Structure formats: C-alpha cells, structure tokens
Amino acid sequence: MHKEGVAMTKEVVEVQTQYCSSIDIKKICSFDYEIIDEKTNPLYHQSPRFLYIKKGKGKMMVDTELYELKPDCLLSILPWDCTEIIEVEETLQYEIIKYNYDIVSNILKAINYQDAQEKPILKKFEESPVIFVREEIKEEILYLFDKLKKEVGVESLMEFPETQNYREIYIGTLLSELIVLFCREIDGQRQVPTTLARPDDKRSLLLRYIYMHLSEKITLDRISKQFYMSKSSISKYIMDKTGLSFNELINEMRVTKTVNYLLYTDFTLEELAPILGYVDAAHISKVFFSKMEDKIGNYRKTYQKVLNTAHVRENKQDYQIIKYISDNFTEEIAARSVADQFHISLIELNKILVIHLEKNFYEYLNLLRINKACELLIESDMSITDIAIEVGYNTVKTFRRNFVQLRHKTPGDFKKNTRIQE
C-alpha cells in the first residue's frame, strides 16, 4: 500500500497509482499480500481498496481520524483518501483488494435502485472506513477474499490464473457482496475513531470532493465557497500535499476518469468532454497526451476492453438529462416535464438520477438551487426574497424550508455567520 509510487520531497504526500494492477491496467480488481513493520509516510490513494488485517497491531490515520489496527480489522479506503500508519506495535500483515471505483460504483447504483431511500452504499464508507469483523461473518469475509484471489491471482507473486468466461460478472458479484457485508457491519456497530487528530480540519476532504465532482465545473471559486477557505489557501494546501497546482491536480484526476471511460465504454471524445468536465474533444486529447505520452486514439485501440458483462451503463441520454437539469434549474421545471421531454417515465427519470448522482429529481434540483443561493448570499446584497426567486423558487417559505433542510440553518443565519477563512 505505502510502497507504491516514487518518493517525493518531504512536504509532499505520495500519490498512489490510479490502476488496480501494475501488471494489467485493464483489471477491475487485484489481490496481494503486504507487510508493514514501521511507520509510513502519508499517501493519497487514487484507487479504492479493502485491507484485511491478519496479524499485528498498530494505528492508522485515515484523513483526519485515527484508527486502531489489529487482527480481523477490515478497512475500506476510498479514492483520494489520505492514509498514514503512525505506529506499529507488532508487525502488520494484511491482504489487500484494490478495485476500479467507477465500474463497481455503477454496478452498485444500478443494483441498489430499489433501496434509493437508503443512504447510497458507497456513501456509508464515509461514516466509518474501519470495522472489526465479528466471528459470525468472519468465514464469509475470508471466503470472499479467497475467491477474489483465485479469480485475479496474486500481484507480487506474479501468479495469475487463466481467464475464465464471465470473469467480470463474477468479480463484480464478489465485490458487491463484500461491500454489502461491510455496510451491514457499519449499520450494526459504528466504529468510533480512537482520536480526532485535527478537530474541524476538513481540508483533507478537499481532494475527494474534487474527484467526486469532476463532471461539474470545478473552480477555485467554487471550492472556496464550499470549504469556506480562500483560494490562495486552497492552492497552497494542494501544492503542499501533492506537489501539483490546482489545475494540474484537476487534469490528473480527469485523466484517471478518462482512462476508465476509454477502457469500458464506446463514448466518442465529443461525448466524453461534457461528461468529464473538458472544454471539447481537443482539450481531452491535449490533456491526455501530456499525462500519458500517447495519443488517445492509439491508447484506446491498444487497451479498450468493452465490458458489457459488467453491466456498465452506457446510455448517453442519461448525461443529456443531467445537463438539461443543470442548465435550467432556475426555471420552472418539474420532473414530469423533464421526463416527457426525453420520452421516459418518471420512474426511469429518477432511476437515472439515482444511479449517476445518488439523488432523485427533486433532491438534485434543490441541491442546485440551494448551492446557487449560497453563492448569492455570500457575494451579493440581494434580499432573501429576491434570491429565492432568482434560483427558481416561487415562495420564500419553500426556499427557506429547503435551505434549512440542506444547510441546517436559515438563509439569514448563513449570510450572517459565513465568512471566507484564510
């Protein structure tokens, strides 16, 4: 885990590779063993993973929280989480499963639609990245790790089994089962951090927030308002942690997403541009070449592997719907009118939004409107009534109710108490 990548200067945190496997970049999952016998430097993870502690004792920081590591401890690390082992009491030995976030996330969102009222499965990992495996489910966890190992082999030993038919389906099923077991344990036994190392310091969540919103217009202005930090503070934090400027980091993350779409979908570059936040197809090509040192067409021809068996959604209309709502949220639009315009049912409309955004139509519409209202409250002298109308609400009462629901304070209190911090 912490031995990947090239060591940088002392101040900069290492960034682990985006791929699940260093041997075959087309893999959606890999398995390996690792041993840690001393403290490690901080590391940002681009690909998510599970760590199952078999032996040893220690302590690990995950973003701002400190967790105890001991046998039968299972950790879930999300994209752009920062981890650091700060103490090794007894040499740690663990098994590690890395997986492709975009592929597995799409599978789970599609499967989990009937439970749309529940918190999205992968969001639960943010509640607690650590569980201690009870005896009642230990056998199941060990079985899933063993089956995944037999399907994908062991990276460090260069032991890879012969590829069998329907492998991606089976791997996706095993990963889904592992994720569901993890979520059930979170529901049943909330893992409380041993220590909150940096109280109220949310800066470590900056990178994950950026990654999760790459399809939107990500600017320093937006991040500044979201985290109530100055633009210069954000830029300095990113440079100190990654050695990259804000724009370089955005390009790094977008190329990671681009690779997944190139490998697993048949979108054209023109269609990918708005999905991934690029200006146009030429912009994708330029950024991709500077990072990968290969023309995007050559890369796709060499590595593309269409995984229809993995049930990855490729409905291009989905993104047209999302863009339409994002472009028109200040107007009087309703779920029925949007569904009719795209010739789909209300159920299908909400299913599309839940799969891609983890929100139904009205949740997404209100989020867009309240986010815009927050900008106007901070930057303008407009009255609350004018702001309510500006962002698309017909009455101040409805605006105020939705604002309190999302921001947990009234618009007036938000304007009075919010300030950009250096």
Tab-separated table of C-alpha atoms in Angstrom:
chain	number	residue	atom	x	y	z
A	1	MET	CA	0.000	0.000	0.000
A	2	HIS	CA	2.565	2.572	1.063
A	3	LYS	CA	5.388	1.296	-1.097
A	4	GLU	CA	3.923	2.319	-4.431
A	5	GLY	CA	4.965	5.381	-6.378
A	6	VAL	CA	8.119	7.424	-6.314
A	7	ALA	CA	9.160	9.190	-3.124
A	8	MET	CA	8.839	12.960	-3.348
A	9	THR	CA	10.044	15.792	-1.212
A	10	LYS	CA	9.365	15.557	2.494
A	11	GLU	CA	6.479	18.022	2.414
A	12	VAL	CA	4.613	16.377	-0.467
A	13	VAL	CA	2.323	13.382	0.069
A	14	GLU	CA	2.852	10.471	-2.314
A	15	VAL	CA	0.018	9.754	-4.754
A	16	GLN	CA	-0.577	6.070	-5.427
A	17	THR	CA	-1.174	4.884	-8.992
A	18	GLN	CA	-4.676	5.048	-10.461
A	19	TYR	CA	-4.690	1.424	-11.612
A	20	CYS	CA	-5.822	-1.588	-9.621
A	21	SER	CA	-2.950	-3.589	-11.062
A	22	SER	CA	0.575	-2.640	-12.067
A	23	ILE	CA	0.671	-5.711	-14.337
A	24	ASP	CA	-2.573	-5.349	-16.303
A	25	ILE	CA	-4.242	-1.922	-16.359
A	26	LYS	CA	-7.464	-3.439	-17.746
A	27	LYS	CA	-8.144	-5.291	-14.495
A	28	ILE	CA	-11.110	-4.128	-12.445
A	29	CYS	CA	-9.730	-5.834	-9.327
A	30	SER	CA	-6.435	-7.153	-7.936
A	31	PHE	CA	-5.267	-9.068	-4.849
A	32	ASP	CA	-1.990	-9.022	-2.914
A	33	TYR	CA	-0.283	-9.536	0.453
A	34	GLU	CA	1.623	-6.793	2.279
A	35	ILE	CA	3.749	-6.479	5.414
A	36	ILE	CA	4.417	-3.245	7.317
A	37	ASP	CA	6.933	-3.203	10.169
A	38	GLU	CA	7.417	0.537	10.711
A	39	LYS	CA	5.657	3.871	10.399
A	40	THR	CA	4.848	5.077	6.886
A	41	ASN	CA	4.595	8.451	5.219
A	42	PRO	CA	1.169	9.792	4.241
A	43	LEU	CA	-0.224	8.502	0.939
A	44	TYR	CA	-3.147	9.542	-1.255
A	45	HIS	CA	-4.963	6.627	-2.920
A	46	GLN	CA	-6.401	7.055	-6.405
A	47	SER	CA	-7.949	3.596	-6.482
A	48	PRO	CA	-10.085	2.282	-3.588
A	49	ARG	CA	-9.175	-0.868	-1.678
A	50	PHE	CA	-10.010	-3.182	1.210
A	51	LEU	CA	-7.351	-4.141	3.753
A	52	TYR	CA	-7.918	-7.195	5.945
A	53	ILE	CA	-5.508	-7.339	8.899
A	54	LYS	CA	-4.382	-10.909	9.568
A	55	LYS	CA	-1.653	-10.254	12.161
A	56	GLY	CA	-0.087	-7.383	14.081
A	57	LYS	CA	-1.072	-4.226	15.939
A	58	GLY	CA	-0.767	-0.558	15.047
A	59	LYS	CA	-2.548	2.717	14.398
A	60	MET	CA	-3.511	4.317	11.093
A	61	MET	CA	-4.718	7.793	10.169
A	62	VAL	CA	-7.479	7.882	7.543
A	63	ASP	CA	-7.868	11.538	6.571
A	64	THR	CA	-8.416	13.260	9.954
A	65	GLU	CA	-9.236	10.241	12.103
A	66	LEU	CA	-7.044	7.738	13.928
A	67	TYR	CA	-7.948	4.034	13.997
A	68	GLU	CA	-6.560	1.046	15.854
A	69	LEU	CA	-5.349	-1.841	13.681
A	70	LYS	CA	-5.462	-5.410	14.976
A	71	PRO	CA	-6.277	-8.914	13.664
A	72	ASP	CA	-9.679	-9.186	11.927
A	73	CYS	CA	-9.793	-5.445	11.307
A	74	LEU	CA	-11.220	-4.596	7.847
A	75	LEU	CA	-10.570	-1.184	6.290
A	76	SER	CA	-12.219	0.438	3.275
A	77	ILE	CA	-10.178	3.191	1.609
A	78	LEU	CA	-11.966	5.444	-0.918
A	79	PRO	CA	-10.466	7.379	-3.869
A	80	TRP	CA	-8.271	10.248	-2.664
A	81	ASP	CA	-8.377	9.226	0.967
A	82	CYS	CA	-5.094	10.013	2.695
A	83	THR	CA	-3.692	7.284	4.950
A	84	GLU	CA	-0.667	7.091	7.227
A	85	ILE	CA	0.424	4.323	9.591
A	86	ILE	CA	1.699	6.272	12.582
A	87	GLU	CA	2.512	3.391	14.934
A	88	VAL	CA	3.455	-0.296	14.545
A	89	GLU	CA	3.359	-2.157	17.848
A	90	GLU	CA	3.627	-5.574	16.194
A	91	THR	CA	4.454	-6.164	12.502
A	92	LEU	CA	1.296	-5.780	10.437
A	93	GLN	CA	0.404	-8.453	7.885
A	94	TYR	CA	-2.672	-7.984	5.721
A	95	GLU	CA	-4.406	-8.915	2.485
A	96	ILE	CA	-5.331	-6.116	0.074
A	97	ILE	CA	-8.005	-5.954	-2.614
A	98	LYS	CA	-7.953	-2.984	-4.991
A	99	TYR	CA	-10.843	-2.267	-7.350
A	100	ASN	CA	-11.968	0.126	-10.053
A	101	TYR	CA	-14.220	2.688	-8.348
A	102	ASP	CA	-16.187	3.826	-11.404
A	103	ILE	CA	-17.037	0.306	-12.566
A	104	VAL	CA	-18.037	-1.032	-9.151
A	105	SER	CA	-19.913	2.169	-8.258
A	106	ASN	CA	-22.057	1.943	-11.397
A	107	ILE	CA	-22.828	-1.720	-10.749
A	108	LEU	CA	-23.906	-0.996	-7.174
A	109	LYS	CA	-26.007	2.045	-8.064
A	110	ALA	CA	-27.908	0.051	-10.671
A	111	ILE	CA	-28.458	-2.917	-8.358
A	112	ASN	CA	-29.379	-0.748	-5.370
A	113	TYR	CA	-32.030	1.402	-7.040
A	114	GLN	CA	-34.895	-0.251	-5.199
A	115	ASP	CA	-33.302	0.979	-1.952
A	116	ALA	CA	-32.974	4.544	-3.197
A	117	GLN	CA	-34.419	5.939	0.039
A	118	GLU	CA	-31.485	4.472	1.946
A	119	LYS	CA	-28.102	6.168	2.043
A	120	PRO	CA	-26.109	5.147	-1.100
A	121	ILE	CA	-23.915	2.159	-0.318
A	122	LEU	CA	-20.541	3.732	-1.091
A	123	LYS	CA	-21.518	6.824	0.930
A	124	LYS	CA	-21.688	4.627	4.010
A	125	PHE	CA	-17.933	4.124	3.811
A	126	GLU	CA	-17.555	7.788	4.695
A	127	GLU	CA	-19.314	7.094	8.006
A	128	SER	CA	-16.696	4.586	9.042
A	129	PRO	CA	-13.798	3.241	6.965
A	130	VAL	CA	-13.000	0.612	9.640
A	131	ILE	CA	-14.881	-2.338	11.115
A	132	PHE	CA	-13.802	-5.198	13.332
A	133	VAL	CA	-15.005	-8.456	11.784
A	134	ARG	CA	-17.217	-10.454	14.131
A	135	GLU	CA	-16.918	-14.227	14.331
A	136	GLU	CA	-20.404	-14.512	12.809
A	137	ILE	CA	-19.242	-13.105	9.457
A	138	LYS	CA	-15.514	-13.896	9.533
A	139	GLU	CA	-15.925	-17.046	7.465
A	140	GLU	CA	-17.862	-15.120	4.788
A	141	ILE	CA	-15.213	-12.376	4.595
A	142	LEU	CA	-12.388	-14.904	4.308
A	143	TYR	CA	-14.336	-16.782	1.620
A	144	LEU	CA	-14.804	-13.626	-0.483
A	145	PHE	CA	-11.123	-12.659	-0.207
A	146	ASP	CA	-10.098	-16.184	-1.182
A	147	LYS	CA	-12.473	-16.345	-4.174
A	148	LEU	CA	-11.263	-12.959	-5.445
A	149	LYS	CA	-7.655	-14.127	-5.082
A	150	LYS	CA	-8.416	-17.249	-7.135
A	151	GLU	CA	-10.050	-15.138	-9.865
A	152	VAL	CA	-7.374	-12.432	-10.224
A	153	GLY	CA	-4.202	-14.064	-8.832
A	154	VAL	CA	-1.537	-12.574	-6.561
A	155	GLU	CA	0.196	-9.447	-7.906
A	156	SER	CA	3.521	-9.612	-6.061
A	157	LEU	CA	3.974	-13.339	-6.775
A	158	MET	CA	3.062	-12.898	-10.461
A	159	GLU	CA	0.618	-15.771	-10.082
A	160	PHE	CA	-2.294	-15.223	-12.442
A	161	PRO	CA	-4.921	-17.851	-13.253
A	162	GLU	CA	-6.187	-18.469	-16.749
A	163	THR	CA	-9.029	-16.099	-17.609
A	164	GLN	CA	-12.410	-17.813	-17.477
A	165	ASN	CA	-15.686	-16.876	-19.127
A	166	TYR	CA	-17.842	-14.328	-17.280
A	167	ARG	CA	-14.957	-13.357	-15.004
A	168	GLU	CA	-16.001	-9.687	-14.780
A	169	ILE	CA	-19.543	-10.662	-13.780
A	170	TYR	CA	-18.244	-12.947	-11.056
A	171	ILE	CA	-15.714	-10.422	-9.745
A	172	GLY	CA	-18.392	-7.734	-9.670
A	173	THR	CA	-20.685	-10.079	-7.727
A	174	LEU	CA	-17.982	-10.935	-5.168
A	175	LEU	CA	-17.042	-7.286	-4.667
A	176	SER	CA	-20.694	-6.314	-4.286
A	177	GLU	CA	-21.182	-8.979	-1.629
A	178	LEU	CA	-18.083	-7.801	0.254
A	179	ILE	CA	-19.283	-4.200	0.140
A	180	VAL	CA	-22.757	-5.151	1.367
A	181	LEU	CA	-21.297	-7.103	4.310
A	182	PHE	CA	-19.141	-4.101	5.207
A	183	CYS	CA	-22.166	-1.768	5.117
A	184	ARG	CA	-24.228	-4.098	7.297
A	185	GLU	CA	-21.477	-4.058	9.890
A	186	ILE	CA	-21.387	-0.253	9.800
A	187	ASP	CA	-25.142	-0.225	10.422
A	188	GLY	CA	-24.770	-2.630	13.326
A	189	GLN	CA	-21.636	-1.352	15.065
A	190	ARG	CA	-20.499	2.212	14.329
A	191	GLN	CA	-16.699	2.272	14.606
A	192	VAL	CA	-15.802	5.335	16.674
A	193	PRO	CA	-12.362	6.799	15.912
A	194	THR	CA	-9.797	6.434	18.667
A	195	THR	CA	-8.752	10.047	18.242
A	196	LEU	CA	-9.781	13.016	16.139
A	197	ALA	CA	-6.311	14.186	15.256
A	198	ARG	CA	-7.176	17.570	13.748
A	199	PRO	CA	-10.569	18.711	15.080
A	200	ASP	CA	-12.709	20.506	12.495
A	201	ASP	CA	-9.928	20.322	9.885
A	202	LYS	CA	-11.803	19.325	6.751
A	203	ARG	CA	-9.006	20.180	4.316
A	204	SER	CA	-8.074	16.537	3.843
A	205	LEU	CA	-11.519	16.047	2.257
A	206	LEU	CA	-10.733	18.625	-0.444
A	207	LEU	CA	-9.229	16.145	-2.875
A	208	ARG	CA	-12.002	13.592	-2.534
A	209	TYR	CA	-14.620	16.336	-3.042
A	210	ILE	CA	-12.897	17.477	-6.243
A	211	TYR	CA	-12.679	13.903	-7.557
A	212	MET	CA	-16.356	13.209	-6.869
A	213	HIS	CA	-17.443	16.374	-8.752
A	214	LEU	CA	-15.176	16.232	-11.803
A	215	SER	CA	-18.101	16.149	-14.222
A	216	GLU	CA	-19.151	19.577	-12.968
A	217	LYS	CA	-17.431	22.935	-13.374
A	218	ILE	CA	-14.748	22.742	-10.697
A	219	THR	CA	-13.077	26.087	-9.982
A	220	LEU	CA	-11.165	27.614	-7.103
A	221	ASP	CA	-14.110	29.956	-6.575
A	222	ARG	CA	-16.460	27.020	-6.088
A	223	ILE	CA	-14.113	25.140	-3.745
A	224	SER	CA	-13.547	28.332	-1.776
A	225	LYS	CA	-17.276	28.708	-1.124
A	226	GLN	CA	-17.763	25.026	-0.374
A	227	PHE	CA	-14.994	24.837	2.247
A	228	TYR	CA	-15.027	28.499	3.369
A	229	MET	CA	-11.335	28.909	2.589
A	230	SER	CA	-9.558	31.494	0.488
A	231	LYS	CA	-8.446	30.480	-3.000
A	232	SER	CA	-4.807	31.046	-2.078
A	233	SER	CA	-5.168	28.751	0.969
A	234	ILE	CA	-6.676	26.005	-1.175
A	235	SER	CA	-3.956	26.304	-3.819
A	236	LYS	CA	-1.232	26.216	-1.171
A	237	TYR	CA	-2.740	23.193	0.569
A	238	ILE	CA	-2.978	21.241	-2.698
A	239	MET	CA	0.586	22.178	-3.680
A	240	ASP	CA	1.939	21.282	-0.241
A	241	LYS	CA	0.204	17.913	-0.244
A	242	THR	CA	0.545	16.759	-3.853
A	243	GLY	CA	3.254	18.903	-5.441
A	244	LEU	CA	0.678	19.873	-8.092
A	245	SER	CA	-1.063	23.112	-8.858
A	246	PHE	CA	-4.866	23.174	-8.701
A	247	ASN	CA	-5.179	22.835	-12.491
A	248	GLU	CA	-2.564	20.077	-12.636
A	249	LEU	CA	-4.472	18.129	-9.990
A	250	ILE	CA	-7.741	18.527	-11.902
A	251	ASN	CA	-6.060	17.228	-15.070
A	252	GLU	CA	-4.527	14.307	-13.155
A	253	MET	CA	-7.922	13.269	-11.828
A	254	ARG	CA	-9.720	13.767	-15.140
A	255	VAL	CA	-7.218	11.612	-16.994
A	256	THR	CA	-7.885	8.855	-14.452
A	257	LYS	CA	-11.603	9.063	-15.205
A	258	THR	CA	-10.901	9.322	-18.943
A	259	VAL	CA	-8.933	6.080	-18.905
A	260	ASN	CA	-11.854	4.238	-17.315
A	261	TYR	CA	-14.273	5.531	-19.950
A	262	LEU	CA	-11.862	4.672	-22.771
A	263	LEU	CA	-11.427	1.140	-21.500
A	264	TYR	CA	-15.005	0.340	-20.629
A	265	THR	CA	-17.335	2.424	-22.860
A	266	ASP	CA	-17.704	3.398	-26.514
A	267	PHE	CA	-18.268	7.132	-25.954
A	268	THR	CA	-16.690	9.407	-28.554
A	269	LEU	CA	-14.368	12.195	-27.390
A	270	GLU	CA	-17.066	14.757	-28.194
A	271	GLU	CA	-19.477	12.912	-25.902
A	272	LEU	CA	-16.864	12.464	-23.171
A	273	ALA	CA	-15.971	16.166	-22.985
A	274	PRO	CA	-19.063	17.391	-21.071
A	275	ILE	CA	-19.273	14.200	-19.007
A	276	LEU	CA	-15.746	14.631	-17.637
A	277	GLY	CA	-15.640	18.409	-17.487
A	278	TYR	CA	-13.434	19.100	-20.517
A	279	VAL	CA	-13.993	22.038	-22.867
A	280	ASP	CA	-14.117	19.879	-26.004
A	281	ALA	CA	-12.557	16.837	-27.693
A	282	ALA	CA	-9.342	18.742	-28.472
A	283	HIS	CA	-8.987	19.595	-24.781
A	284	ILE	CA	-9.275	15.894	-23.846
A	285	SER	CA	-6.617	14.947	-26.378
A	286	LYS	CA	-4.201	17.647	-25.211
A	287	VAL	CA	-4.524	16.828	-21.505
A	288	PHE	CA	-4.377	13.073	-22.142
A	289	PHE	CA	-1.225	13.289	-24.249
A	290	SER	CA	0.592	15.481	-21.704
A	291	LYS	CA	-0.116	12.948	-18.948
A	292	MET	CA	0.060	9.608	-20.755
A	293	GLU	CA	2.586	10.495	-23.503
A	294	ASP	CA	0.430	8.681	-26.028
A	295	LYS	CA	-2.270	9.766	-28.445
A	296	ILE	CA	-5.704	8.996	-27.092
A	297	GLY	CA	-6.700	7.075	-30.250
A	298	ASN	CA	-3.653	4.811	-30.008
A	299	TYR	CA	-4.327	4.175	-26.337
A	300	ARG	CA	-7.942	3.213	-26.918
A	301	LYS	CA	-7.069	0.926	-29.816
A	302	THR	CA	-4.442	-0.839	-27.701
A	303	TYR	CA	-6.257	-1.235	-24.412
A	304	GLN	CA	-10.009	-0.932	-24.928
A	305	LYS	CA	-11.973	-3.792	-23.490
A	306	VAL	CA	-15.726	-3.405	-23.673
A	307	LEU	CA	-17.186	-4.920	-20.505
A	308	ASN	CA	-20.832	-5.414	-21.375
A	309	THR	CA	-20.698	-8.363	-18.981
A	310	ALA	CA	-20.030	-5.943	-16.117
A	311	HIS	CA	-23.324	-4.130	-16.788
A	312	VAL	CA	-21.674	-0.725	-17.086
A	313	ARG	CA	-24.361	1.763	-18.143
A	314	GLU	CA	-23.619	3.457	-21.463
A	315	ASN	CA	-26.897	5.312	-22.041
A	316	LYS	CA	-25.797	8.643	-23.495
A	317	GLN	CA	-29.238	10.126	-22.929
A	318	ASP	CA	-28.591	9.955	-19.173
A	319	TYR	CA	-25.971	12.679	-19.409
A	320	GLN	CA	-28.155	14.829	-21.651
A	321	ILE	CA	-30.853	14.725	-18.967
A	322	ILE	CA	-28.426	15.679	-16.191
A	323	LYS	CA	-27.024	18.532	-18.272
A	324	TYR	CA	-30.530	19.782	-19.080
A	325	ILE	CA	-31.469	19.976	-15.388
A	326	SER	CA	-28.143	21.658	-14.523
A	327	ASP	CA	-28.668	24.260	-17.241
A	328	ASN	CA	-32.302	25.024	-16.372
A	329	PHE	CA	-32.636	24.630	-12.591
A	330	THR	CA	-33.537	28.316	-12.090
A	331	GLU	CA	-36.550	27.923	-14.397
A	332	GLU	CA	-39.926	26.396	-13.564
A	333	ILE	CA	-39.079	22.791	-14.374
A	334	ALA	CA	-40.756	19.706	-12.931
A	335	ALA	CA	-39.958	16.008	-13.006
A	336	ARG	CA	-42.919	15.320	-15.286
A	337	SER	CA	-41.923	17.938	-17.865
A	338	VAL	CA	-38.318	16.664	-17.976
A	339	ALA	CA	-39.479	13.046	-18.305
A	340	ASP	CA	-41.877	13.991	-21.105
A	341	GLN	CA	-39.205	15.963	-22.951
A	342	PHE	CA	-36.901	12.926	-23.026
A	343	HIS	CA	-39.775	10.464	-23.642
A	344	ILE	CA	-39.220	8.430	-20.473
A	345	SER	CA	-41.316	7.659	-17.396
A	346	LEU	CA	-40.956	9.387	-14.028
A	347	ILE	CA	-39.630	6.132	-12.568
A	348	GLU	CA	-36.943	5.918	-15.259
A	349	LEU	CA	-36.002	9.579	-14.746
A	350	ASN	CA	-35.444	9.098	-11.028
A	351	LYS	CA	-33.627	5.817	-11.640
A	352	ILE	CA	-31.160	7.566	-13.982
A	353	LEU	CA	-30.516	10.356	-11.468
A	354	VAL	CA	-30.101	7.993	-8.518
A	355	ILE	CA	-27.645	5.818	-10.454
A	356	HIS	CA	-25.462	8.718	-11.567
A	357	LEU	CA	-25.978	11.330	-8.822
A	358	GLU	CA	-27.351	9.333	-5.890
A	359	LYS	CA	-30.296	11.772	-5.754
A	360	ASN	CA	-33.810	11.792	-7.192
A	361	PHE	CA	-35.097	14.666	-9.334
A	362	TYR	CA	-36.246	16.980	-6.562
A	363	GLU	CA	-33.231	16.282	-4.349
A	364	TYR	CA	-30.914	17.210	-7.219
A	365	LEU	CA	-32.976	20.240	-8.226
A	366	ASN	CA	-32.999	21.605	-4.669
A	367	LEU	CA	-29.264	20.971	-4.279
A	368	LEU	CA	-28.514	23.027	-7.404
A	369	ARG	CA	-30.798	25.836	-6.276
A	370	ILE	CA	-29.534	25.996	-2.682
A	371	ASN	CA	-25.886	25.908	-3.797
A	372	LYS	CA	-26.569	28.854	-6.107
A	373	ALA	CA	-28.408	30.640	-3.295
A	374	CYS	CA	-25.380	30.230	-1.012
A	375	GLU	CA	-23.198	31.935	-3.612
A	376	LEU	CA	-25.626	34.855	-3.878
A	377	LEU	CA	-25.932	35.173	-0.086
A	378	ILE	CA	-22.153	35.463	0.265
A	379	GLU	CA	-21.357	37.550	-2.814
A	380	SER	CA	-24.340	39.865	-3.283
A	381	ASP	CA	-26.527	42.290	-1.364
A	382	MET	CA	-29.727	40.795	-2.781
A	383	SER	CA	-32.616	40.288	-0.369
A	384	ILE	CA	-33.595	36.762	0.624
A	385	THR	CA	-36.851	37.156	-1.305
A	386	ASP	CA	-35.012	38.170	-4.495
A	387	ILE	CA	-32.557	35.298	-4.091
A	388	ALA	CA	-35.398	32.799	-3.655
A	389	ILE	CA	-36.960	33.948	-6.925
A	390	GLU	CA	-33.593	34.149	-8.699
A	391	VAL	CA	-32.744	30.498	-8.023
A	392	GLY	CA	-36.165	29.201	-9.070
A	393	TYR	CA	-38.455	29.120	-6.028
A	394	ASN	CA	-41.959	30.600	-6.180
A	395	THR	CA	-42.195	31.379	-2.467
A	396	VAL	CA	-39.755	32.381	0.256
A	397	LYS	CA	-41.336	29.772	2.534
A	398	THR	CA	-40.392	26.920	0.201
A	399	PHE	CA	-36.910	28.365	-0.277
A	400	ARG	CA	-36.357	28.709	3.472
A	401	ARG	CA	-37.591	25.165	4.195
A	402	ASN	CA	-35.292	23.600	1.601
A	403	PHE	CA	-32.361	25.768	2.680
A	404	VAL	CA	-32.681	24.679	6.317
A	405	GLN	CA	-33.022	21.042	5.240
A	406	LEU	CA	-29.726	21.126	3.307
A	407	ARG	CA	-27.668	23.664	5.276
A	408	HIS	CA	-29.146	23.164	8.758
A	409	LYS	CA	-29.560	26.921	9.260
A	410	THR	CA	-31.753	29.675	7.861
A	411	PRO	CA	-30.593	31.756	4.875
A	412	GLY	CA	-30.300	34.757	7.189
A	413	ASP	CA	-28.103	32.915	9.687
A	414	PHE	CA	-25.994	31.539	6.841
A	415	LYS	CA	-25.359	35.023	5.448
A	416	LYS	CA	-24.644	36.452	8.901
A	417	ASN	CA	-22.258	33.754	10.126
A	418	THR	CA	-20.475	32.592	6.950
A	419	ARG	CA	-17.157	34.083	6.010
A	420	ILE	CA	-14.265	33.010	3.851
A	421	GLN	CA	-11.359	31.969	6.065
A	422	GLU	CA	-7.713	32.419	5.292
